[in-house]
PDB file of C-alpha atoms in Angstrom:
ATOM      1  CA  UNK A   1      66.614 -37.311  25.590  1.00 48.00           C
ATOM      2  CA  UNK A   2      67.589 -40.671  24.491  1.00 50.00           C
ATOM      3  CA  UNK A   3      68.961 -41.929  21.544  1.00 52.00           C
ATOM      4  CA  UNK A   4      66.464 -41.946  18.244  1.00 52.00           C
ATOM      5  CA  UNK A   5      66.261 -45.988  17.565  1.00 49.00           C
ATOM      6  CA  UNK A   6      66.247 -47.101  14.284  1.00 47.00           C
ATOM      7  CA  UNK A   7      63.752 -49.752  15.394  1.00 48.00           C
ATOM      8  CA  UNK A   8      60.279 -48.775  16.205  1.00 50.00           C
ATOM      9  CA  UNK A   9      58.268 -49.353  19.252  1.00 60.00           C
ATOM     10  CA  UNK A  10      56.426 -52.730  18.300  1.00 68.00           C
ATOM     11  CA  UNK A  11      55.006 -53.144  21.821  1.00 70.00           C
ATOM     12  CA  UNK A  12      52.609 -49.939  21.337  1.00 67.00           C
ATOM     13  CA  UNK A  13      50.672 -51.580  18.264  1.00 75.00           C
ATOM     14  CA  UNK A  14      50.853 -55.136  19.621  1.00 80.00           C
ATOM     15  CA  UNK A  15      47.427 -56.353  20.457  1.00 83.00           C
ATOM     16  CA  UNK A  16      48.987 -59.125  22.197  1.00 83.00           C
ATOM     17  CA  UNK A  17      51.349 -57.526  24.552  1.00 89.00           C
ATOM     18  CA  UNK A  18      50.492 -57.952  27.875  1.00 83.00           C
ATOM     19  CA  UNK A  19      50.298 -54.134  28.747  1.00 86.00           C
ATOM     20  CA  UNK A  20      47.182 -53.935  31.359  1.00 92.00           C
ATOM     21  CA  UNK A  21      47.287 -55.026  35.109  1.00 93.00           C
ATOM     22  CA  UNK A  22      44.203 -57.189  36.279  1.00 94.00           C
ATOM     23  CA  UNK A  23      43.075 -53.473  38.054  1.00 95.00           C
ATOM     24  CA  UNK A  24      43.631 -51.456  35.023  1.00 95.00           C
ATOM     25  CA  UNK A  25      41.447 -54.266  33.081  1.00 95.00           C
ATOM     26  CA  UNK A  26      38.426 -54.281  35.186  1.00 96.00           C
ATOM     27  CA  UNK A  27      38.535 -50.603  35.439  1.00 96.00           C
ATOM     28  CA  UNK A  28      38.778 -50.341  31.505  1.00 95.00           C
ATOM     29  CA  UNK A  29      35.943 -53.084  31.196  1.00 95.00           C
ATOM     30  CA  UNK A  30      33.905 -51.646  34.310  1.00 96.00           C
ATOM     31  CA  UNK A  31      33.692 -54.824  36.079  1.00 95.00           C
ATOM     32  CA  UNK A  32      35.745 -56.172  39.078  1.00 95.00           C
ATOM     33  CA  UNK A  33      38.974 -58.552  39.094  1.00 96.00           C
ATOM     34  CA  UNK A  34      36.740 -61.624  40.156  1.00 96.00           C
ATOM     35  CA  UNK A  35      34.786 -61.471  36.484  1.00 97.00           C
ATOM     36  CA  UNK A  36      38.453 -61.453  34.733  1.00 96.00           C
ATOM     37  CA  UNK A  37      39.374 -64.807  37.175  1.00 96.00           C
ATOM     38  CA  UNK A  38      36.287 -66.161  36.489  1.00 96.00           C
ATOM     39  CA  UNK A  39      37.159 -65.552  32.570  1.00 97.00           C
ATOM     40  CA  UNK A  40      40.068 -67.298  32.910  1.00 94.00           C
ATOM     41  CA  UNK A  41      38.884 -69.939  35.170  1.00 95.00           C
ATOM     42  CA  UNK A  42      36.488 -70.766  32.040  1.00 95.00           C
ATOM     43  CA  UNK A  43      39.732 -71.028  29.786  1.00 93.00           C
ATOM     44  CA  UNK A  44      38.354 -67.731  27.845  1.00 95.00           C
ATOM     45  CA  UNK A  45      41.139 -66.005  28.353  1.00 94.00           C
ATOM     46  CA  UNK A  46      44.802 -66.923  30.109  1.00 93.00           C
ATOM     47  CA  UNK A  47      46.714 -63.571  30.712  1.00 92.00           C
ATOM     48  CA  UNK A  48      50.711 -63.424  30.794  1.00 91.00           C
ATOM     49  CA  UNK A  49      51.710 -63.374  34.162  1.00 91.00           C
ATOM     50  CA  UNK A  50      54.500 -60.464  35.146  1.00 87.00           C
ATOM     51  CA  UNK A  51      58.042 -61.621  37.201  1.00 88.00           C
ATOM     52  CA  UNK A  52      55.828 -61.063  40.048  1.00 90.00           C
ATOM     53  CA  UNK A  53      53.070 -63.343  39.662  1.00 90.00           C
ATOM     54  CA  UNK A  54      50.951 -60.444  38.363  1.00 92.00           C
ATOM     55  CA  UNK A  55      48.030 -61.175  35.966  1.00 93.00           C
ATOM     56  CA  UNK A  56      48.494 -58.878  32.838  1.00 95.00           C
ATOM     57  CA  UNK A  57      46.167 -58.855  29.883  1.00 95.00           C
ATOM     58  CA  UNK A  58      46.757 -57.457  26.052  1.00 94.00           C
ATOM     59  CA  UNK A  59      44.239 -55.349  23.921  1.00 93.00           C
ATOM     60  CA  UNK A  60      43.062 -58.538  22.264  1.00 93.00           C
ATOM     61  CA  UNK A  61      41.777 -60.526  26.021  1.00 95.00           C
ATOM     62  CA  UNK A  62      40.382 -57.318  26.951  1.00 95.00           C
ATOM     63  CA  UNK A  63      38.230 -56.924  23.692  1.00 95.00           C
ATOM     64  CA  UNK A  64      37.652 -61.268  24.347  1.00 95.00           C
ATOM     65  CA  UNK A  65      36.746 -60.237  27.756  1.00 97.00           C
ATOM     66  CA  UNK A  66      34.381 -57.229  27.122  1.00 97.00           C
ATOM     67  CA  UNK A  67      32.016 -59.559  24.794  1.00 97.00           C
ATOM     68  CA  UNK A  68      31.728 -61.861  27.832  1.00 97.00           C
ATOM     69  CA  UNK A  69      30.595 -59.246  29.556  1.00 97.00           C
ATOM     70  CA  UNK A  70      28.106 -58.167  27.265  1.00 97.00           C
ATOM     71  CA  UNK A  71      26.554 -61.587  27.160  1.00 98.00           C
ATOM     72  CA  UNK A  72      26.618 -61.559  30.990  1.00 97.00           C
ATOM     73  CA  UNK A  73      24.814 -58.683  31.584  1.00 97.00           C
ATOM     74  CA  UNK A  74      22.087 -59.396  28.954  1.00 97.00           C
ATOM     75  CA  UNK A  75      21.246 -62.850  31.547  1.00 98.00           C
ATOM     76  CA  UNK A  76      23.775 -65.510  29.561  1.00 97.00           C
ATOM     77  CA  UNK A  77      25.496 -67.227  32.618  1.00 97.00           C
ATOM     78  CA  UNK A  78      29.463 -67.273  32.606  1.00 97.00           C
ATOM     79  CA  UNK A  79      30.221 -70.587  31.430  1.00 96.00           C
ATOM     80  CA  UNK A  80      27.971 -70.406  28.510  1.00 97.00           C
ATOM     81  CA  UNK A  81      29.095 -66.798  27.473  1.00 97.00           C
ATOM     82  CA  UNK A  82      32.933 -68.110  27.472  1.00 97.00           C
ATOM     83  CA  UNK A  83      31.983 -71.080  24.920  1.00 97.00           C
ATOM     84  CA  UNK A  84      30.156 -68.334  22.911  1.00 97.00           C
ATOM     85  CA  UNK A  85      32.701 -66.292  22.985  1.00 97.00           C
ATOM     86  CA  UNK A  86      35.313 -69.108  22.125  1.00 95.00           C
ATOM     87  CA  UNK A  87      33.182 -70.219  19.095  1.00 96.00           C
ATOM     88  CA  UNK A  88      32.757 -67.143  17.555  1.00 95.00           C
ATOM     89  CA  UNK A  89      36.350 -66.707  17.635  1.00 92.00           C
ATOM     90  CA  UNK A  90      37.087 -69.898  16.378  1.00 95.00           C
ATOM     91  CA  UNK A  91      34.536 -68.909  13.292  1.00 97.00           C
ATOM     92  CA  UNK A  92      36.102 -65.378  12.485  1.00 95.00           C
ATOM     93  CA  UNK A  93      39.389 -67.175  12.329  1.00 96.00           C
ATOM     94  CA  UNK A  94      38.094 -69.914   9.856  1.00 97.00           C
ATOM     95  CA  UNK A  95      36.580 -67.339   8.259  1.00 97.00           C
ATOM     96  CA  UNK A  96      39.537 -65.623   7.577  1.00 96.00           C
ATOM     97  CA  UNK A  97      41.329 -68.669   6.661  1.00 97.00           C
ATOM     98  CA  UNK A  98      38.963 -69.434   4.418  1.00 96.00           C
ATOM     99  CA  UNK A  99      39.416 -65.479   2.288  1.00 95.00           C
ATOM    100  CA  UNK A 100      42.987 -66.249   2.283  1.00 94.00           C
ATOM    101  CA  UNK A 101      42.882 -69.754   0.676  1.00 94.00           C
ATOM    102  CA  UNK A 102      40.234 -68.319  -1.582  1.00 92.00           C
ATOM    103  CA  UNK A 103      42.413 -65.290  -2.502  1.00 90.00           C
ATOM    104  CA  UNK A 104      45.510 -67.792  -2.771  1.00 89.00           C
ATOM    105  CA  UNK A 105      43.526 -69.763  -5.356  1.00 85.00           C
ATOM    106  CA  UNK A 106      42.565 -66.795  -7.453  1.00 83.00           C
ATOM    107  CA  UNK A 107      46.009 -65.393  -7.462  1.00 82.00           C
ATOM    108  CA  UNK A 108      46.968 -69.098  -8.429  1.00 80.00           C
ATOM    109  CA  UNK A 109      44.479 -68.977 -11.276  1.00 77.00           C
ATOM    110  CA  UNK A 110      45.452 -66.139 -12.539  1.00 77.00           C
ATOM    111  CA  UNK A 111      49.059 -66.936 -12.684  1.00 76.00           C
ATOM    112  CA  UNK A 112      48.519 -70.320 -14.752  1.00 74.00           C
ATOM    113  CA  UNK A 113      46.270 -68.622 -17.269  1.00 71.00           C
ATOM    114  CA  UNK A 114      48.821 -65.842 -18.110  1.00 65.00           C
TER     115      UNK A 114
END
């Protein structure tokens, strides 16, 4: 057995490490490597490439990629479903943005009226 590290494995809650080959992603997703190029032909997603030239996507793309393919199967043609999905990303990040600044302000608030 090896060595007990005093550092833990980051890579296994990363949602941004590139852990899935392009097979591995379209078999998770239940579509076919074409629909991931496609998704990244759109700009939805760009996956890390591996010292081989491989395509390899994180937890995050795949979850990115899986709402494209909802909107693709209910009729919404590719090009359109990657701006959706792009926009609504866009707006949960703002939205965040926006609770942090908020709770920023009240923690602010709270420290000039003590």
């Amino acid at each position: 057995m090896p060595p007990a590290s005093s550092r833990p494995v980051e890579n296994l809650d990363d949602d941004d490490y590139p852990a899935y080959t392009m097979g591995r992603a379209a078999e998770m997703l239940g579509t076919t490597p074409a629909f991931l190029r496609a998704l990244g032909e759109h700009l939805l997603i760009t996956p890390l490439r591996s010292e081989g030239g491989h395509r390899r996507y994180s937890r995050y793309q795949l979850r990115i990629a899986a709402r494209a393919r909802e909107l693709v199967d209910q009729g919404t043609p590719i090009e359109s479903a990657c701006r959706i999905v792009i926009l609504e990303d866009q707006l949960e990040e703002a939205r965040r943005i926006n609770e942090q600044l908020r709770t920023q302000g009240r923690e602010s608030q709270s420290k000039n009226s003590a």
